[in-house]
mmCIF file of C-alpha atoms in Angstrom:
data_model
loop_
_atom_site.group_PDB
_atom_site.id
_atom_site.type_symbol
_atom_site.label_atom_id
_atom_site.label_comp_id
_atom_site.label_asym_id
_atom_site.label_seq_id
_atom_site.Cartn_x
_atom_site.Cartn_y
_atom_site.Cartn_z
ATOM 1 C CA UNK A 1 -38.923 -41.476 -70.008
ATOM 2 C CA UNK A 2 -42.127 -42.098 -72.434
ATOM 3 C CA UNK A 3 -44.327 -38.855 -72.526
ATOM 4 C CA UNK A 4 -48.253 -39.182 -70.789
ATOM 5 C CA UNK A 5 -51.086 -37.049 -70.935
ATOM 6 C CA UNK A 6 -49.679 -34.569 -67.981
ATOM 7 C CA UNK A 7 -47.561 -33.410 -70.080
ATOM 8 C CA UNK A 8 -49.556 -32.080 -72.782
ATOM 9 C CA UNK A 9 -49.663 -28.056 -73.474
ATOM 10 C CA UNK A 10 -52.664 -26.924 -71.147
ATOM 11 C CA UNK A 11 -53.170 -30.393 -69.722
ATOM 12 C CA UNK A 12 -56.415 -29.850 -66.795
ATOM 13 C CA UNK A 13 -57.461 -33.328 -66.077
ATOM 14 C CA UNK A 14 -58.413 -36.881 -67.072
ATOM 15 C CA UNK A 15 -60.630 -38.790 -66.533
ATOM 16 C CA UNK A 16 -61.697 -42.409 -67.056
ATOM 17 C CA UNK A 17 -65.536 -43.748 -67.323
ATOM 18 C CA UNK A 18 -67.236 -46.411 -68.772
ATOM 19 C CA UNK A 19 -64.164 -47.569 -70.864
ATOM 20 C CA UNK A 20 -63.408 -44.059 -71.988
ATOM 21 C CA UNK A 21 -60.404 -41.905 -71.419
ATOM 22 C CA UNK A 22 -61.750 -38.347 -71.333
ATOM 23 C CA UNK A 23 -58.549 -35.666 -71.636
ATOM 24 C CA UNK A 24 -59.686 -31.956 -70.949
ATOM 25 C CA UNK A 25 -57.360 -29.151 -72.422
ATOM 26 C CA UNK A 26 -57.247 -25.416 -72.084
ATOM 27 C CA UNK A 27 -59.152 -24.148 -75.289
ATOM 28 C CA UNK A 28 -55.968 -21.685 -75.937
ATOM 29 C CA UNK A 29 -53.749 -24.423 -75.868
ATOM 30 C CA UNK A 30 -56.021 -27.453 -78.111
ATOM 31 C CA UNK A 31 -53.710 -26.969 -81.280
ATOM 32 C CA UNK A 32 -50.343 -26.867 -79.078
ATOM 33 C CA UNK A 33 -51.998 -30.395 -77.286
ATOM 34 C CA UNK A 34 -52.731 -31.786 -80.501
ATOM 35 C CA UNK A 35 -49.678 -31.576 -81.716
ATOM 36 C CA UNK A 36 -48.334 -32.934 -78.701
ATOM 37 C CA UNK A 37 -50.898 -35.991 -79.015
ATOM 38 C CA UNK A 38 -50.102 -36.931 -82.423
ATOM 39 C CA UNK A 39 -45.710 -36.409 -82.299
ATOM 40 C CA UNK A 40 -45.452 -37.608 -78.953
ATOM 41 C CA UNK A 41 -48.221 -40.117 -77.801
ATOM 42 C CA UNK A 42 -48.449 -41.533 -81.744
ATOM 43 C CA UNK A 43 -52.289 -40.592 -82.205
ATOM 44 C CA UNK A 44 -52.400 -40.501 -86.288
ATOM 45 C CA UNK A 45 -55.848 -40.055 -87.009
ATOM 46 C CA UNK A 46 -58.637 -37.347 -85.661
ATOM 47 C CA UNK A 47 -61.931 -39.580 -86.153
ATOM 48 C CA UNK A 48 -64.310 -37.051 -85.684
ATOM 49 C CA UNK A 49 -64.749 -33.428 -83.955
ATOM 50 C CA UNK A 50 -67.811 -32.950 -82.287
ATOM 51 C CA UNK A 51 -69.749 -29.886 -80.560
ATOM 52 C CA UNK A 52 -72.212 -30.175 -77.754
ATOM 53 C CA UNK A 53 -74.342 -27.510 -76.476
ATOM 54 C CA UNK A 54 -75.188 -27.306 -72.577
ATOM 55 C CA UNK A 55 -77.163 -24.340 -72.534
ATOM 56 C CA UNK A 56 -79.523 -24.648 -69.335
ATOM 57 C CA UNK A 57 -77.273 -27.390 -68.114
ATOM 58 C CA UNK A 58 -77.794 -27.933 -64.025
ATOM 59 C CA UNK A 59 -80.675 -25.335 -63.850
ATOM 60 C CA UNK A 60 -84.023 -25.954 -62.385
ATOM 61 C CA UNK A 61 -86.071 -28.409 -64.153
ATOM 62 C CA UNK A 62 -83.000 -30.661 -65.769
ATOM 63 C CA UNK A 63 -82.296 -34.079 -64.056
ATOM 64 C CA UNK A 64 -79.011 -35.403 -64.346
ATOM 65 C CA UNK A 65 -77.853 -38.952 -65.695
ATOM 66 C CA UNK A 66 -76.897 -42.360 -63.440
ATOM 67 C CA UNK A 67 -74.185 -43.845 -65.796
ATOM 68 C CA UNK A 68 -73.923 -47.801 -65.663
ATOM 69 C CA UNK A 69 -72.119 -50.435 -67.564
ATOM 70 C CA UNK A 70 -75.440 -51.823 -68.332
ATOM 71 C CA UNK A 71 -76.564 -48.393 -69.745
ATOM 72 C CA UNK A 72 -80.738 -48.330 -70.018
ATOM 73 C CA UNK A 73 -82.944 -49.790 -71.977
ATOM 74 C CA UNK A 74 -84.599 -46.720 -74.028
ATOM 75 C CA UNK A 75 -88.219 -47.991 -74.586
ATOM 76 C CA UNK A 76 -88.527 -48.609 -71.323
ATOM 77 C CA UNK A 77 -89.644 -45.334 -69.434
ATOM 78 C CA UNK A 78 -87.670 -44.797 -66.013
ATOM 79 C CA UNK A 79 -87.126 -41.701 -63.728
ATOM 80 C CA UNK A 80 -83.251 -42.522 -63.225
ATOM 81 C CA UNK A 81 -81.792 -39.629 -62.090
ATOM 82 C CA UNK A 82 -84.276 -36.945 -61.591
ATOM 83 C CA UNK A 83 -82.767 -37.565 -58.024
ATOM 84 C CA UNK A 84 -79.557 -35.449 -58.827
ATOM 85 C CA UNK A 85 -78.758 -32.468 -60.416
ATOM 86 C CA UNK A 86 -75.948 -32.645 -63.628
ATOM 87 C CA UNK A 87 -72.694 -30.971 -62.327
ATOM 88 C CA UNK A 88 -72.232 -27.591 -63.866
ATOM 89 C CA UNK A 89 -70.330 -27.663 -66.896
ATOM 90 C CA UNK A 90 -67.408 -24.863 -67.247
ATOM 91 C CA UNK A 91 -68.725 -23.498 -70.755
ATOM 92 C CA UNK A 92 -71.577 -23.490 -72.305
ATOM 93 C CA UNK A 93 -69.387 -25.554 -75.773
ATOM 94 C CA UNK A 94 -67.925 -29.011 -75.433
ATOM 95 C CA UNK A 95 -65.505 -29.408 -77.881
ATOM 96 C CA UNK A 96 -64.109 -33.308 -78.517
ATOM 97 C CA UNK A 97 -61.618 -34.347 -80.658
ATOM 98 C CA UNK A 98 -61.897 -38.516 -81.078
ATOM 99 C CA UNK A 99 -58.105 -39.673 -81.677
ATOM 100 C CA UNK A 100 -56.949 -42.799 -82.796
ATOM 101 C CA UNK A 101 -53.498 -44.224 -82.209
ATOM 102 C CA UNK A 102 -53.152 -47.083 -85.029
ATOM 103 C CA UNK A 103 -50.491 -49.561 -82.961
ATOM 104 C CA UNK A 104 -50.638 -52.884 -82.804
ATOM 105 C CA UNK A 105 -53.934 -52.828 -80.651
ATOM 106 C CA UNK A 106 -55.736 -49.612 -81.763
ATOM 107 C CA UNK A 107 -55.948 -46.783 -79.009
ATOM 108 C CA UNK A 108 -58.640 -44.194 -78.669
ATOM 109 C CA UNK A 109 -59.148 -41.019 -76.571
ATOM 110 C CA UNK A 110 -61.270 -37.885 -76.114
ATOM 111 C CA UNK A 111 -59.287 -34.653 -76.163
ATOM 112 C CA UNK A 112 -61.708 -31.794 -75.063
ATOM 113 C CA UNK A 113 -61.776 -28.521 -74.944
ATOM 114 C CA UNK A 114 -64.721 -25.691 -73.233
ATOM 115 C CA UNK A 115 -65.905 -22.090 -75.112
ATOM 116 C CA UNK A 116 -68.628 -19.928 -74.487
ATOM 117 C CA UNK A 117 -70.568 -18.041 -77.058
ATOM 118 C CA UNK A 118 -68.344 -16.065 -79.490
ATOM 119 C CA UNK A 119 -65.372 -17.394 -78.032
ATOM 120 C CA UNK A 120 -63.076 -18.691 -80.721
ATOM 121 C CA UNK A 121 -61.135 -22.241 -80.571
ATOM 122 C CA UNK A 122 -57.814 -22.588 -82.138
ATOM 123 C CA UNK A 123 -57.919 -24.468 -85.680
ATOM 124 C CA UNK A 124 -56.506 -27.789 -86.222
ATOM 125 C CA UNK A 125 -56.170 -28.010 -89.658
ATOM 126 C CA UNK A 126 -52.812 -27.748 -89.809
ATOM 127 C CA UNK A 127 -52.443 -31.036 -87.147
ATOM 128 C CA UNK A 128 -54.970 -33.350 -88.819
ATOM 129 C CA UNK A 129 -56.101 -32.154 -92.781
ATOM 130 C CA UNK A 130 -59.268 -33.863 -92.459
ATOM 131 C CA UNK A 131 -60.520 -31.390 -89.566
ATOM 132 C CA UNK A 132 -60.940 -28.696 -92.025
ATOM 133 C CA UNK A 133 -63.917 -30.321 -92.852
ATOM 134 C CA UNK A 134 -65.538 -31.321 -89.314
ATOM 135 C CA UNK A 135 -64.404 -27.960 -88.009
ATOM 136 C CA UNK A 136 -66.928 -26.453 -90.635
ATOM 137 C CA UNK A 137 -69.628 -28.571 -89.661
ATOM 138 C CA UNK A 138 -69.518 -27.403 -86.612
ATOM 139 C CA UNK A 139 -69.257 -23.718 -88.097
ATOM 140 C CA UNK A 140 -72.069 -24.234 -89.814
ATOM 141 C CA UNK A 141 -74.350 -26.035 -87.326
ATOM 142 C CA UNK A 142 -73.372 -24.903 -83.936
ATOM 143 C CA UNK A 143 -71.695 -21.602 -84.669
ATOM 144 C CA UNK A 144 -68.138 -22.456 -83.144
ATOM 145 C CA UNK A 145 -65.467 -20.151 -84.838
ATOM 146 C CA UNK A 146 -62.265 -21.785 -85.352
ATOM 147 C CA UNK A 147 -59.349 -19.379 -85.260
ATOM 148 C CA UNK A 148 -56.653 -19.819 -87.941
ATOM 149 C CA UNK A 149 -59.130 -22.211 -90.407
ATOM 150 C CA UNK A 150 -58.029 -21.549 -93.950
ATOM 151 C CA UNK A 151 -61.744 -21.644 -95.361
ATOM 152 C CA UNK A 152 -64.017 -21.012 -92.531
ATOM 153 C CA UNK A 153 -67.567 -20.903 -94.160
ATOM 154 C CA UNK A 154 -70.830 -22.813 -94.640
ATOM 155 C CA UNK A 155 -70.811 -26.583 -95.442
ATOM 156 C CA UNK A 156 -73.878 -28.230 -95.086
ATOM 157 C CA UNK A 157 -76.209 -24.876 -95.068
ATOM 158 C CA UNK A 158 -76.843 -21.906 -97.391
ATOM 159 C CA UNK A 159 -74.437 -19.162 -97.136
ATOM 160 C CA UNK A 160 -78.001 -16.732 -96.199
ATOM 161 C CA UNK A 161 -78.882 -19.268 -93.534
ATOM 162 C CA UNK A 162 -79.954 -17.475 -90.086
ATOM 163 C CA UNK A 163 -78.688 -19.198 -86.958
ATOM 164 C CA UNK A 164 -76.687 -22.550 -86.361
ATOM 165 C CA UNK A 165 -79.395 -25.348 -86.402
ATOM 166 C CA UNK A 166 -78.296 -27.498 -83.621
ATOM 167 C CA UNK A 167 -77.838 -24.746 -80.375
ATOM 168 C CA UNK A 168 -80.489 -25.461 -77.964
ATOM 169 C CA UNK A 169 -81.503 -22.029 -78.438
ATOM 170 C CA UNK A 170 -82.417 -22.350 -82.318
ATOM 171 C CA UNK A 171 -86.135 -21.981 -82.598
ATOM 172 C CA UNK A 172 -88.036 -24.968 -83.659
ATOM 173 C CA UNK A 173 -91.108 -25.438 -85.652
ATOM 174 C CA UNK A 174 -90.590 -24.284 -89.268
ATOM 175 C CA UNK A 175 -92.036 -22.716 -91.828
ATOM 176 C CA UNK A 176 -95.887 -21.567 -91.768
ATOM 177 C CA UNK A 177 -98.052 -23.178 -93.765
ATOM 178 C CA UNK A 178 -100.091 -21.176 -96.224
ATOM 179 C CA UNK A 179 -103.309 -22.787 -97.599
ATOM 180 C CA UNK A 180 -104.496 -21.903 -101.210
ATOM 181 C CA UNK A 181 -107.684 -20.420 -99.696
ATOM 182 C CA UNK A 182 -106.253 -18.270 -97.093
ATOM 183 C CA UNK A 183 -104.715 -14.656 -98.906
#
């Protein structure tokens, strides 16, 4: 009997859209999964980890997205969607892990995980080396702590840096400009 995705440690669903398999995971249990995904279902290689912030999502105001094979063309302005709502997302933090299972015809899947604010994710350093440094991106960028990293700290931004850059709720605009006439 081969293992499948049901069995994975905190295993909550999967889902399949627009040629992607989409495997959501209890955030406690991400490490214990993706150790699971790499020994028993032969993914190798974590591409990428990635961080999205849906602060706001399915409130007043935000429309929500018609998916289609075709996709859209971008320079072409449409109101698609304003006619639903996005469905509410668990967390505010989307965490997704892009594996790749190197076979004789290359695999790839979406493990994902949900934390709010503060909430730390497991670390999986010790599962895939090269996550050290994409878990620090996201560190540094959207403030996601990883719990168990071995050098959790600033990668891209100075150590004195206020605020993670890419949260919705980092201020934009900049710094002030000061004229050499105005004191």
């Amino acid at each position: 009997m081969s293992a499948s995705w049901e069995d994975a440690p905190g295993f909550v669903s999967i889902r399949e859209a627009h040629g992607e398999t989409t495997v959501t995971i209890e955030t406690e249990r991400i490490r214990d999964a993706c150790l699971f995904a790499r020994d028993e279902l032969g993914f190798e290689m974590c591409v990428d980890l990635v961080a999205t912030d849906y602060l706001g999502w399915g409130a007043q105001g935000v429309s929500g997205y018609i998916g289609t094979a075709g996709g859209r063309d971008l320079h072409s302005p449409m109101t698609q969607g304003l006619q639903t709502l996005p469905e509410a997302k668990p967390k505010r933090f989307s965490i997704s892990y892009h594996l790749l299972a190197l076979r004789q015809e290359a695999l790839r899947v979406r493990l994902q995980c949900w934390a709010d604010d503060g909430e730390p994710v497991p670390s999986v350093v010790s599962v895939w080396p090269t996550c050290d440094w994409h878990e620090r991106e996201q560190y540094d960028l959207m403030g996601i702590a990883f719990e168990g990293h071995p050098n959790l700290s600033r990668i891209l931004l100075e150590d004195d840096w206020a605020g993670h850059p890419l949260r919705k709720d980092y201020p934009i605009g900049g710094e002030p400009v000061r004229f050499s006439d105005a004191e």
